[in-house]
Amino acid sequence: MDLMSALASTPSPSPAPTGGGFDLFGIILWPLKWAVEAVLVFWHWFFTAVGLPPADGITWVLSIVGLVIVVRSALIPLFVRQIKSQRKMMEIAPELRKVQEKYKGKKDQLSREAMSRETMALYKKHGTTPVSSCLPLLVQMPVFFALYSVLSDVTKHYDAGIGGVGLLSAELTAEFYNAKLFGVASLHETLIQAFQTGNTPAIIILITLVVLMIASQFFTQLQIISKNLSPEAKTGQAYQMQRIMLYILPLGFIFSGVFFPLGVVIYWFVSNLWTMGQQFLVIREMPTPGSDAAKAREERLARKGKALDASGKVVPMEKYVAEQQRLYEEAERAKATAPKRQQPVSKQRAKKQGQKPPGQKPGARPAAETDSSGSAGSGSGS
């Protein structure tokens, strides 16, 4: 179908009927469902224009991949913010440990409240929070649920002979419903439905995708905790939580593989691949200072005759050596011009050396002399 004709035949946006009752969740998701349908229809039109069959499963699968590209590209600014937040969290890890040690073993309410206040003060001072590192995932979840809703409604809309809430017309809905990946697995089919209908090829495809999803998620987390953490960060409580999540989080995809339609599973798997590739580039080119990845990057740069200057910019080795020499000379000059700290001496030793003991005012007589003269005065008076 031509994209312009789809736009022309689309009714004016209005929330889809809920079939009785008040569907708050559907009303909240309606704008996102409209946007998801628009992106899917655009990519479907594009791949159809380049020669792919409009009702073929691979055309709709590529449209879902296109949706991933659009969503994840829009999240790049949030991802950059996430990386900066993670860096700051690692930087304040030693200070957080000091706060935890300060209140270690104290279970009373006042101590817990004081620990919470000091922790929040640290977050505010450095401009970060633990939630910041979850922003891309939190923002992407509504899109994920919108896609799930769109794919789940395909069967219902197909049976009713209607389209979706936006550009997904009745004709496109029918094409999507009848489209099969490799000619055997419908994109709206779940693993439970595949077992119920005895669709062995669909079962194999879905189980394979779930295994790949778990593997990609595990590898992505493993990259972070094995290569991109400084030695200080590996001693904190956050590191222990990351190790636990390394094994727990991927198991959540078992649930998604059982209950989510094939199209949603494909979206999540491709999104995982994007995350894995994105994380690989960040760890390789912008590693955490002091981490194994940072050391590996310095070694790669050294082999190319380059290094990182004080500002983190890649420069020729000659320039780096000159900068290090300059910094060393500045440090030596500052050390030489710094005022010498005078060591305190005892009164007896100061008297022997002819010096004033520390803290004695100019012109004041030593205590020993005062005592002896005072004693003499008393003796003469008697």
mmCIF file of C-alpha atoms in Angstrom:
data_model
loop_
_atom_site.group_PDB
_atom_site.id
_atom_site.type_symbol
_atom_site.label_atom_id
_atom_site.label_comp_id
_atom_site.label_asym_id
_atom_site.label_seq_id
_atom_site.Cartn_x
_atom_site.Cartn_y
_atom_site.Cartn_z
ATOM 1 C CA MET A 1 0.000 0.000 0.000
ATOM 2 C CA ASP A 2 1.242 3.531 -0.812
ATOM 3 C CA LEU A 3 2.161 5.544 2.273
ATOM 4 C CA MET A 4 0.289 8.647 1.089
ATOM 5 C CA SER A 5 -2.906 6.683 0.539
ATOM 6 C CA ALA A 6 -2.548 5.238 4.034
ATOM 7 C CA LEU A 7 -2.240 8.756 5.437
ATOM 8 C CA ALA A 8 -5.242 9.910 3.423
ATOM 9 C CA SER A 9 -7.397 6.990 4.552
ATOM 10 C CA THR A 10 -6.487 7.357 8.213
ATOM 11 C CA PRO A 11 -9.282 8.829 10.325
ATOM 12 C CA SER A 12 -8.622 11.781 12.564
ATOM 13 C CA PRO A 13 -6.862 10.684 15.766
ATOM 14 C CA SER A 14 -9.248 9.697 18.517
ATOM 15 C CA PRO A 15 -8.870 7.160 21.294
ATOM 16 C CA ALA A 16 -9.971 3.697 20.305
ATOM 17 C CA PRO A 17 -13.172 2.442 21.893
ATOM 18 C CA THR A 18 -12.587 0.320 24.928
ATOM 19 C CA GLY A 19 -15.563 -1.965 24.397
ATOM 20 C CA GLY A 20 -17.264 -0.908 27.615
ATOM 21 C CA GLY A 21 -15.745 0.205 30.872
ATOM 22 C CA PHE A 22 -12.995 2.678 31.572
ATOM 23 C CA ASP A 23 -9.613 1.534 30.199
ATOM 24 C CA LEU A 24 -7.123 3.913 31.832
ATOM 25 C CA PHE A 25 -4.096 1.900 30.689
ATOM 26 C CA GLY A 26 -5.363 1.902 27.092
ATOM 27 C CA ILE A 27 -5.964 5.660 27.175
ATOM 28 C CA ILE A 28 -2.446 6.313 28.484
ATOM 29 C CA LEU A 29 -0.879 4.059 25.860
ATOM 30 C CA TRP A 30 -3.015 5.318 22.968
ATOM 31 C CA PRO A 31 -0.604 8.098 21.788
ATOM 32 C CA LEU A 32 2.332 5.702 21.933
ATOM 33 C CA LYS A 33 0.369 3.030 20.057
ATOM 34 C CA TRP A 34 -0.407 5.594 17.381
ATOM 35 C CA ALA A 35 3.313 6.480 17.118
ATOM 36 C CA VAL A 36 4.357 2.802 17.030
ATOM 37 C CA GLU A 37 1.882 2.074 14.243
ATOM 38 C CA ALA A 38 3.103 5.112 12.292
ATOM 39 C CA VAL A 39 6.748 3.970 12.488
ATOM 40 C CA LEU A 40 5.841 0.392 11.554
ATOM 41 C CA VAL A 41 3.769 1.550 8.569
ATOM 42 C CA PHE A 42 6.546 3.875 7.388
ATOM 43 C CA TRP A 43 9.172 1.131 7.443
ATOM 44 C CA HIS A 44 6.717 -1.316 5.837
ATOM 45 C CA TRP A 45 6.132 1.203 3.062
ATOM 46 C CA PHE A 46 9.894 1.718 2.671
ATOM 47 C CA PHE A 47 10.742 -1.993 2.402
ATOM 48 C CA THR A 48 7.799 -2.564 0.085
ATOM 49 C CA ALA A 49 9.040 0.309 -2.101
ATOM 50 C CA VAL A 50 12.465 -1.360 -2.447
ATOM 51 C CA GLY A 51 10.856 -4.573 -3.666
ATOM 52 C CA LEU A 52 10.001 -6.766 -0.663
ATOM 53 C CA PRO A 53 6.582 -8.509 -0.681
ATOM 54 C CA PRO A 54 4.125 -6.426 1.414
ATOM 55 C CA ALA A 55 2.515 -9.464 3.078
ATOM 56 C CA ASP A 56 5.759 -11.361 3.724
ATOM 57 C CA GLY A 57 6.936 -11.991 7.279
ATOM 58 C CA ILE A 58 10.453 -10.699 6.648
ATOM 59 C CA THR A 59 9.039 -7.320 5.562
ATOM 60 C CA TRP A 60 7.246 -6.879 8.875
ATOM 61 C CA VAL A 61 10.233 -8.211 10.847
ATOM 62 C CA LEU A 62 12.442 -5.583 9.179
ATOM 63 C CA SER A 63 9.796 -2.987 10.021
ATOM 64 C CA ILE A 64 10.110 -3.983 13.697
ATOM 65 C CA VAL A 65 13.899 -3.673 13.376
ATOM 66 C CA GLY A 66 13.328 -0.185 11.943
ATOM 67 C CA LEU A 67 11.198 0.633 14.993
ATOM 68 C CA VAL A 68 14.108 -0.400 17.239
ATOM 69 C CA ILE A 69 16.457 1.887 15.288
ATOM 70 C CA VAL A 70 14.099 4.858 15.654
ATOM 71 C CA VAL A 71 13.475 4.320 19.376
ATOM 72 C CA ARG A 72 17.084 3.629 20.338
ATOM 73 C CA SER A 73 18.392 6.525 18.252
ATOM 74 C CA ALA A 74 16.010 8.852 20.071
ATOM 75 C CA LEU A 75 17.351 7.503 23.379
ATOM 76 C CA ILE A 76 21.021 8.263 22.610
ATOM 77 C CA PRO A 77 20.986 11.576 24.588
ATOM 78 C CA LEU A 78 19.557 9.714 27.588
ATOM 79 C CA PHE A 79 22.203 7.020 27.148
ATOM 80 C CA VAL A 80 24.959 9.655 27.254
ATOM 81 C CA ARG A 81 23.400 11.018 30.437
ATOM 82 C CA GLN A 82 23.296 7.486 31.819
ATOM 83 C CA ILE A 83 27.028 7.003 31.156
ATOM 84 C CA LYS A 84 27.859 10.298 32.893
ATOM 85 C CA SER A 85 25.677 9.343 35.848
ATOM 86 C CA GLN A 86 27.365 5.952 36.144
ATOM 87 C CA ARG A 87 30.783 7.638 36.112
ATOM 88 C CA LYS A 88 29.741 9.998 38.894
ATOM 89 C CA MET A 89 28.327 7.115 40.918
ATOM 90 C CA MET A 90 31.692 5.369 40.629
ATOM 91 C CA GLU A 91 33.535 8.533 41.605
ATOM 92 C CA ILE A 92 31.539 8.965 44.815
ATOM 93 C CA ALA A 93 31.701 5.253 45.687
ATOM 94 C CA PRO A 94 34.546 5.795 48.226
ATOM 95 C CA GLU A 95 32.590 8.608 49.914
ATOM 96 C CA LEU A 96 29.461 6.447 50.029
ATOM 97 C CA ARG A 97 31.460 3.665 51.668
ATOM 98 C CA LYS A 98 32.683 6.117 54.323
ATOM 99 C CA VAL A 99 29.066 7.036 55.110
ATOM 100 C CA GLN A 100 28.124 3.352 55.290
ATOM 101 C CA GLU A 101 31.076 2.584 57.566
ATOM 102 C CA LYS A 102 30.155 5.540 59.761
ATOM 103 C CA TYR A 103 26.732 4.071 60.492
ATOM 104 C CA LYS A 104 27.695 0.408 60.305
ATOM 105 C CA GLY A 105 25.908 -1.622 62.958
ATOM 106 C CA LYS A 106 23.602 1.240 63.938
ATOM 107 C CA LYS A 107 20.005 0.100 63.556
ATOM 108 C CA ASP A 108 18.144 2.884 65.352
ATOM 109 C CA GLN A 109 15.801 5.194 63.448
ATOM 110 C CA LEU A 110 17.875 8.358 63.961
ATOM 111 C CA SER A 111 21.019 6.725 62.586
ATOM 112 C CA ARG A 112 19.173 5.420 59.521
ATOM 113 C CA GLU A 113 17.696 8.838 58.853
ATOM 114 C CA ALA A 114 21.102 10.521 59.264
ATOM 115 C CA MET A 115 22.696 8.004 56.885
ATOM 116 C CA SER A 116 19.943 8.612 54.337
ATOM 117 C CA ARG A 117 20.392 12.400 54.586
ATOM 118 C CA GLU A 118 24.164 12.201 54.115
ATOM 119 C CA THR A 119 23.761 9.817 51.175
ATOM 120 C CA MET A 120 21.228 12.090 49.456
ATOM 121 C CA ALA A 121 23.505 15.091 50.120
ATOM 122 C CA LEU A 122 26.309 13.289 48.283
ATOM 123 C CA TYR A 123 24.022 12.548 45.324
ATOM 124 C CA LYS A 124 22.913 16.192 45.206
ATOM 125 C CA LYS A 125 26.479 17.508 45.491
ATOM 126 C CA HIS A 126 27.685 15.421 42.543
ATOM 127 C CA GLY A 127 24.481 15.785 40.494
ATOM 128 C CA THR A 128 23.587 12.112 40.190
ATOM 129 C CA THR A 129 21.192 9.477 41.495
ATOM 130 C CA PRO A 130 21.043 5.682 41.125
ATOM 131 C CA VAL A 131 17.829 6.100 39.090
ATOM 132 C CA SER A 132 19.674 8.084 36.396
ATOM 133 C CA SER A 133 21.425 4.951 35.184
ATOM 134 C CA CYS A 134 18.027 3.336 34.510
ATOM 135 C CA LEU A 135 16.537 6.186 32.450
ATOM 136 C CA PRO A 136 16.895 4.608 28.971
ATOM 137 C CA LEU A 137 15.216 1.419 30.183
ATOM 138 C CA LEU A 138 12.444 3.307 31.991
ATOM 139 C CA VAL A 139 11.714 5.483 28.940
ATOM 140 C CA GLN A 140 11.768 2.509 26.584
ATOM 141 C CA MET A 141 9.325 0.426 28.627
ATOM 142 C CA PRO A 142 6.176 2.402 27.600
ATOM 143 C CA VAL A 143 7.166 1.940 23.935
ATOM 144 C CA PHE A 144 7.630 -1.752 24.602
ATOM 145 C CA PHE A 145 4.162 -2.032 26.170
ATOM 146 C CA ALA A 146 2.669 -0.032 23.291
ATOM 147 C CA LEU A 147 4.177 -2.461 20.772
ATOM 148 C CA TYR A 148 2.916 -5.374 22.852
ATOM 149 C CA SER A 149 -0.567 -3.847 22.821
ATOM 150 C CA VAL A 150 -0.460 -3.241 19.053
ATOM 151 C CA LEU A 151 0.596 -6.828 18.311
ATOM 152 C CA SER A 152 -1.855 -8.280 20.819
ATOM 153 C CA ASP A 153 -4.710 -6.339 19.177
ATOM 154 C CA VAL A 154 -3.872 -7.625 15.687
ATOM 155 C CA THR A 155 -5.934 -10.814 16.086
ATOM 156 C CA LYS A 156 -8.888 -8.943 17.593
ATOM 157 C CA HIS A 157 -8.821 -6.235 14.907
ATOM 158 C CA TYR A 158 -8.393 -8.797 12.121
ATOM 159 C CA ASP A 159 -11.414 -10.766 13.328
ATOM 160 C CA ALA A 160 -13.424 -7.529 13.491
ATOM 161 C CA GLY A 161 -12.192 -6.383 10.061
ATOM 162 C CA ILE A 162 -10.849 -3.089 11.394
ATOM 163 C CA GLY A 163 -7.471 -1.411 11.655
ATOM 164 C CA GLY A 164 -5.473 -0.103 14.563
ATOM 165 C CA VAL A 165 -5.660 3.277 16.279
ATOM 166 C CA GLY A 166 -3.677 5.126 13.595
ATOM 167 C CA LEU A 167 -2.013 4.343 10.256
ATOM 168 C CA LEU A 168 -2.308 0.570 10.619
ATOM 169 C CA SER A 169 -5.358 0.216 8.368
ATOM 170 C CA ALA A 170 -7.616 -2.833 8.093
ATOM 171 C CA GLU A 171 -5.712 -3.944 4.969
ATOM 172 C CA LEU A 172 -2.318 -3.632 6.689
ATOM 173 C CA THR A 173 -3.708 -5.360 9.780
ATOM 174 C CA ALA A 174 -4.763 -8.310 7.628
ATOM 175 C CA GLU A 175 -1.302 -8.409 5.989
ATOM 176 C CA PHE A 176 0.376 -8.324 9.381
ATOM 177 C CA TYR A 177 -1.916 -11.043 10.754
ATOM 178 C CA ASN A 178 -1.214 -13.381 7.829
ATOM 179 C CA ALA A 179 2.535 -12.648 7.677
ATOM 180 C CA LYS A 180 4.721 -15.548 8.835
ATOM 181 C CA LEU A 181 8.432 -15.521 9.616
ATOM 182 C CA PHE A 182 10.091 -18.102 7.339
ATOM 183 C CA GLY A 183 6.559 -19.014 6.347
ATOM 184 C CA VAL A 184 5.928 -20.900 9.628
ATOM 185 C CA ALA A 185 5.623 -18.492 12.600
ATOM 186 C CA SER A 186 3.056 -15.687 12.895
ATOM 187 C CA LEU A 187 4.341 -12.457 14.441
ATOM 188 C CA HIS A 188 1.335 -12.278 16.797
ATOM 189 C CA GLU A 189 1.846 -15.868 18.025
ATOM 190 C CA THR A 190 3.145 -16.585 21.550
ATOM 191 C CA LEU A 191 5.061 -19.638 22.746
ATOM 192 C CA ILE A 192 2.004 -20.858 24.657
ATOM 193 C CA GLN A 193 -0.126 -20.609 21.512
ATOM 194 C CA ALA A 194 2.560 -22.419 19.515
ATOM 195 C CA PHE A 195 2.497 -25.282 22.037
ATOM 196 C CA GLN A 196 -1.315 -25.359 21.957
ATOM 197 C CA THR A 197 -1.397 -25.595 18.165
ATOM 198 C CA GLY A 198 1.598 -27.917 17.946
ATOM 199 C CA ASN A 199 3.517 -25.465 15.741
ATOM 200 C CA THR A 200 6.973 -27.004 16.209
ATOM 201 C CA PRO A 201 8.879 -24.576 13.918
ATOM 202 C CA ALA A 202 7.415 -21.593 15.792
ATOM 203 C CA ILE A 203 8.346 -23.215 19.124
ATOM 204 C CA ILE A 204 11.939 -23.660 17.935
ATOM 205 C CA ILE A 205 12.159 -20.066 16.671
ATOM 206 C CA LEU A 206 10.747 -18.601 19.897
ATOM 207 C CA ILE A 207 12.925 -20.737 22.195
ATOM 208 C CA THR A 208 16.013 -19.879 20.119
ATOM 209 C CA LEU A 209 15.234 -16.155 20.364
ATOM 210 C CA VAL A 210 14.701 -16.393 24.125
ATOM 211 C CA VAL A 211 18.063 -18.143 24.571
ATOM 212 C CA LEU A 212 19.766 -15.493 22.419
ATOM 213 C CA MET A 213 18.051 -12.727 24.422
ATOM 214 C CA ILE A 214 19.320 -14.183 27.701
ATOM 215 C CA ALA A 215 22.829 -14.630 26.284
ATOM 216 C CA SER A 216 22.996 -11.080 24.910
ATOM 217 C CA GLN A 217 21.752 -9.580 28.187
ATOM 218 C CA PHE A 218 24.228 -11.642 30.207
ATOM 219 C CA PHE A 219 27.141 -10.677 27.945
ATOM 220 C CA THR A 220 26.230 -6.978 28.094
ATOM 221 C CA GLN A 221 26.216 -6.983 31.914
ATOM 222 C CA LEU A 222 29.377 -9.078 32.019
ATOM 223 C CA GLN A 223 31.190 -6.494 29.873
ATOM 224 C CA ILE A 224 30.412 -3.816 32.451
ATOM 225 C CA ILE A 225 31.413 -5.604 35.656
ATOM 226 C CA SER A 226 34.459 -7.399 34.241
ATOM 227 C CA LYS A 227 36.054 -4.631 32.165
ATOM 228 C CA ASN A 228 34.567 -1.236 32.955
ATOM 229 C CA LEU A 229 34.745 -0.950 36.741
ATOM 230 C CA SER A 230 37.621 0.579 38.678
ATOM 231 C CA PRO A 231 39.194 -1.415 41.562
ATOM 232 C CA GLU A 232 37.483 0.925 44.059
ATOM 233 C CA ALA A 233 34.066 0.298 42.505
ATOM 234 C CA LYS A 234 34.567 -3.474 42.787
ATOM 235 C CA THR A 235 34.659 -3.241 46.575
ATOM 236 C CA GLY A 236 31.322 -1.469 47.067
ATOM 237 C CA GLN A 237 27.821 -2.730 47.700
ATOM 238 C CA ALA A 238 26.707 -1.567 44.238
ATOM 239 C CA TYR A 239 29.186 -3.990 42.676
ATOM 240 C CA GLN A 240 27.732 -6.896 44.631
ATOM 241 C CA MET A 241 24.255 -5.915 43.456
ATOM 242 C CA GLN A 242 25.471 -5.815 39.849
ATOM 243 C CA ARG A 243 26.898 -9.318 40.204
ATOM 244 C CA ILE A 244 23.556 -10.551 41.504
ATOM 245 C CA MET A 245 21.657 -8.804 38.693
ATOM 246 C CA LEU A 246 24.050 -10.385 36.181
ATOM 247 C CA TYR A 247 22.362 -13.716 36.828
ATOM 248 C CA ILE A 248 18.859 -12.613 37.832
ATOM 249 C CA LEU A 249 17.984 -10.022 35.153
ATOM 250 C CA PRO A 250 18.388 -12.313 32.107
ATOM 251 C CA LEU A 251 15.962 -14.793 33.658
ATOM 252 C CA GLY A 252 13.204 -12.212 33.187
ATOM 253 C CA PHE A 253 13.369 -12.910 29.467
ATOM 254 C CA ILE A 254 12.067 -16.418 30.081
ATOM 255 C CA PHE A 255 8.791 -14.779 31.088
ATOM 256 C CA SER A 256 8.806 -12.573 27.983
ATOM 257 C CA GLY A 257 9.508 -15.540 25.738
ATOM 258 C CA VAL A 258 6.535 -17.472 27.095
ATOM 259 C CA PHE A 259 3.841 -14.805 27.149
ATOM 260 C CA PHE A 260 4.898 -12.182 24.563
ATOM 261 C CA PRO A 261 4.105 -12.373 20.830
ATOM 262 C CA LEU A 262 6.928 -13.243 18.433
ATOM 263 C CA GLY A 263 7.035 -9.655 17.130
ATOM 264 C CA VAL A 264 7.667 -8.300 20.654
ATOM 265 C CA VAL A 265 10.341 -10.950 21.285
ATOM 266 C CA ILE A 266 12.069 -9.888 18.050
ATOM 267 C CA TYR A 267 11.912 -6.235 19.105
ATOM 268 C CA TRP A 268 13.455 -6.986 22.513
ATOM 269 C CA PHE A 269 16.188 -9.198 21.037
ATOM 270 C CA VAL A 270 17.205 -6.593 18.446
ATOM 271 C CA SER A 271 17.129 -3.917 21.168
ATOM 272 C CA ASN A 272 19.470 -6.122 23.237
ATOM 273 C CA LEU A 273 21.852 -6.373 20.280
ATOM 274 C CA TRP A 274 21.816 -2.563 20.001
ATOM 275 C CA THR A 275 22.588 -2.254 23.728
ATOM 276 C CA MET A 276 25.401 -4.794 23.473
ATOM 277 C CA GLY A 277 27.023 -3.006 20.527
ATOM 278 C CA GLN A 278 26.550 0.412 22.115
ATOM 279 C CA GLN A 279 28.060 -0.780 25.386
ATOM 280 C CA PHE A 280 31.023 -2.322 23.544
ATOM 281 C CA LEU A 281 31.811 0.999 21.851
ATOM 282 C CA VAL A 282 31.501 2.946 25.109
ATOM 283 C CA ILE A 283 33.752 0.536 27.008
ATOM 284 C CA ARG A 284 36.313 0.559 24.200
ATOM 285 C CA GLU A 285 36.417 4.300 23.513
ATOM 286 C CA MET A 286 35.210 5.879 26.806
ATOM 287 C CA PRO A 287 36.172 3.439 29.563
ATOM 288 C CA THR A 288 35.947 4.188 33.259
ATOM 289 C CA PRO A 289 39.270 5.615 34.525
ATOM 290 C CA GLY A 290 41.291 2.983 36.354
ATOM 291 C CA SER A 291 39.348 0.050 34.886
ATOM 292 C CA ASP A 292 40.796 -2.836 32.879
ATOM 293 C CA ALA A 293 39.185 -1.364 29.766
ATOM 294 C CA ALA A 294 40.968 1.964 30.389
ATOM 295 C CA LYS A 295 44.312 0.190 30.722
ATOM 296 C CA ALA A 296 43.645 -1.745 27.515
ATOM 297 C CA ARG A 297 42.830 1.499 25.697
ATOM 298 C CA GLU A 298 46.039 3.129 26.949
ATOM 299 C CA GLU A 299 48.007 0.126 25.664
ATOM 300 C CA ARG A 300 46.322 0.376 22.248
ATOM 301 C CA LEU A 301 47.116 4.084 22.056
ATOM 302 C CA ALA A 302 50.720 3.477 23.153
ATOM 303 C CA ARG A 303 51.198 0.974 20.330
ATOM 304 C CA LYS A 304 50.074 3.703 17.940
ATOM 305 C CA GLY A 305 52.429 6.258 19.492
ATOM 306 C CA LYS A 306 49.611 8.142 21.235
ATOM 307 C CA ALA A 307 48.390 8.784 24.774
ATOM 308 C CA LEU A 308 45.744 10.641 26.771
ATOM 309 C CA ASP A 309 46.604 14.117 28.020
ATOM 310 C CA ALA A 310 45.396 15.615 31.300
ATOM 311 C CA SER A 311 42.048 16.586 29.753
ATOM 312 C CA GLY A 312 41.445 13.077 28.351
ATOM 313 C CA LYS A 313 42.179 14.050 24.749
ATOM 314 C CA VAL A 314 44.177 11.706 22.507
ATOM 315 C CA VAL A 315 47.515 13.340 21.621
ATOM 316 C CA PRO A 316 50.868 12.202 20.117
ATOM 317 C CA MET A 317 53.227 10.559 22.590
ATOM 318 C CA GLU A 318 55.746 13.406 22.266
ATOM 319 C CA LYS A 319 53.149 15.940 23.331
ATOM 320 C CA TYR A 320 52.074 13.704 26.220
ATOM 321 C CA VAL A 321 55.671 13.323 27.468
ATOM 322 C CA ALA A 322 56.219 17.092 27.236
ATOM 323 C CA GLU A 323 53.014 17.711 29.205
ATOM 324 C CA GLN A 324 54.035 15.226 31.912
ATOM 325 C CA GLN A 325 57.459 16.887 32.183
ATOM 326 C CA ARG A 326 55.835 20.309 32.496
ATOM 327 C CA LEU A 327 53.440 19.087 35.185
ATOM 328 C CA TYR A 328 56.339 17.500 37.085
ATOM 329 C CA GLU A 329 58.371 20.718 36.980
ATOM 330 C CA GLU A 330 55.359 22.759 38.144
ATOM 331 C CA ALA A 331 54.833 20.371 41.044
ATOM 332 C CA GLU A 332 58.511 20.613 42.034
ATOM 333 C CA ARG A 333 58.445 24.424 41.928
ATOM 334 C CA ALA A 334 55.299 24.512 44.024
ATOM 335 C CA LYS A 335 56.907 22.148 46.505
ATOM 336 C CA ALA A 336 60.054 24.282 46.701
ATOM 337 C CA THR A 337 58.180 27.536 47.278
ATOM 338 C CA ALA A 338 55.767 26.086 49.810
ATOM 339 C CA PRO A 339 56.424 27.362 53.389
ATOM 340 C CA LYS A 340 58.307 24.917 55.547
ATOM 341 C CA ARG A 341 56.379 23.613 58.520
ATOM 342 C CA GLN A 342 58.294 24.153 61.757
ATOM 343 C CA GLN A 343 58.357 21.102 63.986
ATOM 344 C CA PRO A 344 57.325 21.838 67.602
ATOM 345 C CA VAL A 345 60.097 21.504 70.229
ATOM 346 C CA SER A 346 60.003 21.177 74.001
ATOM 347 C CA LYS A 347 60.656 24.192 76.232
ATOM 348 C CA GLN A 348 63.893 22.699 77.571
ATOM 349 C CA ARG A 349 65.231 22.005 74.091
ATOM 350 C CA ALA A 350 64.182 25.443 72.858
ATOM 351 C CA LYS A 351 66.027 27.049 75.776
ATOM 352 C CA LYS A 352 69.186 25.135 74.976
ATOM 353 C CA GLN A 353 68.938 26.182 71.315
ATOM 354 C CA GLY A 354 68.197 29.788 72.265
ATOM 355 C CA GLN A 355 64.752 29.652 70.644
ATOM 356 C CA LYS A 356 61.326 30.631 71.851
ATOM 357 C CA PRO A 357 59.169 27.575 72.550
ATOM 358 C CA PRO A 358 56.017 27.291 70.427
ATOM 359 C CA GLY A 359 53.112 29.392 71.652
ATOM 360 C CA GLN A 360 55.239 31.788 73.790
ATOM 361 C CA LYS A 361 54.640 35.471 73.145
ATOM 362 C CA PRO A 362 57.592 37.727 72.276
ATOM 363 C CA GLY A 363 59.216 39.226 75.407
ATOM 364 C CA ALA A 364 57.652 36.698 77.752
ATOM 365 C CA ARG A 365 59.934 34.979 80.214
ATOM 366 C CA PRO A 366 60.163 31.215 80.141
ATOM 367 C CA ALA A 367 58.127 29.417 82.736
ATOM 368 C CA ALA A 368 61.219 28.007 84.400
ATOM 369 C CA GLU A 369 62.653 31.486 84.938
ATOM 370 C CA THR A 370 59.349 32.783 86.236
ATOM 371 C CA ASP A 371 59.117 29.947 88.686
ATOM 372 C CA SER A 372 62.695 30.418 89.935
ATOM 373 C CA SER A 373 62.390 34.174 90.234
ATOM 374 C CA GLY A 374 59.060 33.820 91.948
ATOM 375 C CA SER A 375 60.558 31.388 94.374
ATOM 376 C CA ALA A 376 63.503 33.688 95.002
ATOM 377 C CA GLY A 377 61.180 36.566 95.622
ATOM 378 C CA SER A 378 59.318 34.559 98.162
ATOM 379 C CA GLY A 379 62.534 33.567 99.877
ATOM 380 C CA SER A 380 63.817 37.109 100.133
ATOM 381 C CA GLY A 381 60.500 38.291 101.492
ATOM 382 C CA SER A 382 60.697 35.816 104.265
#
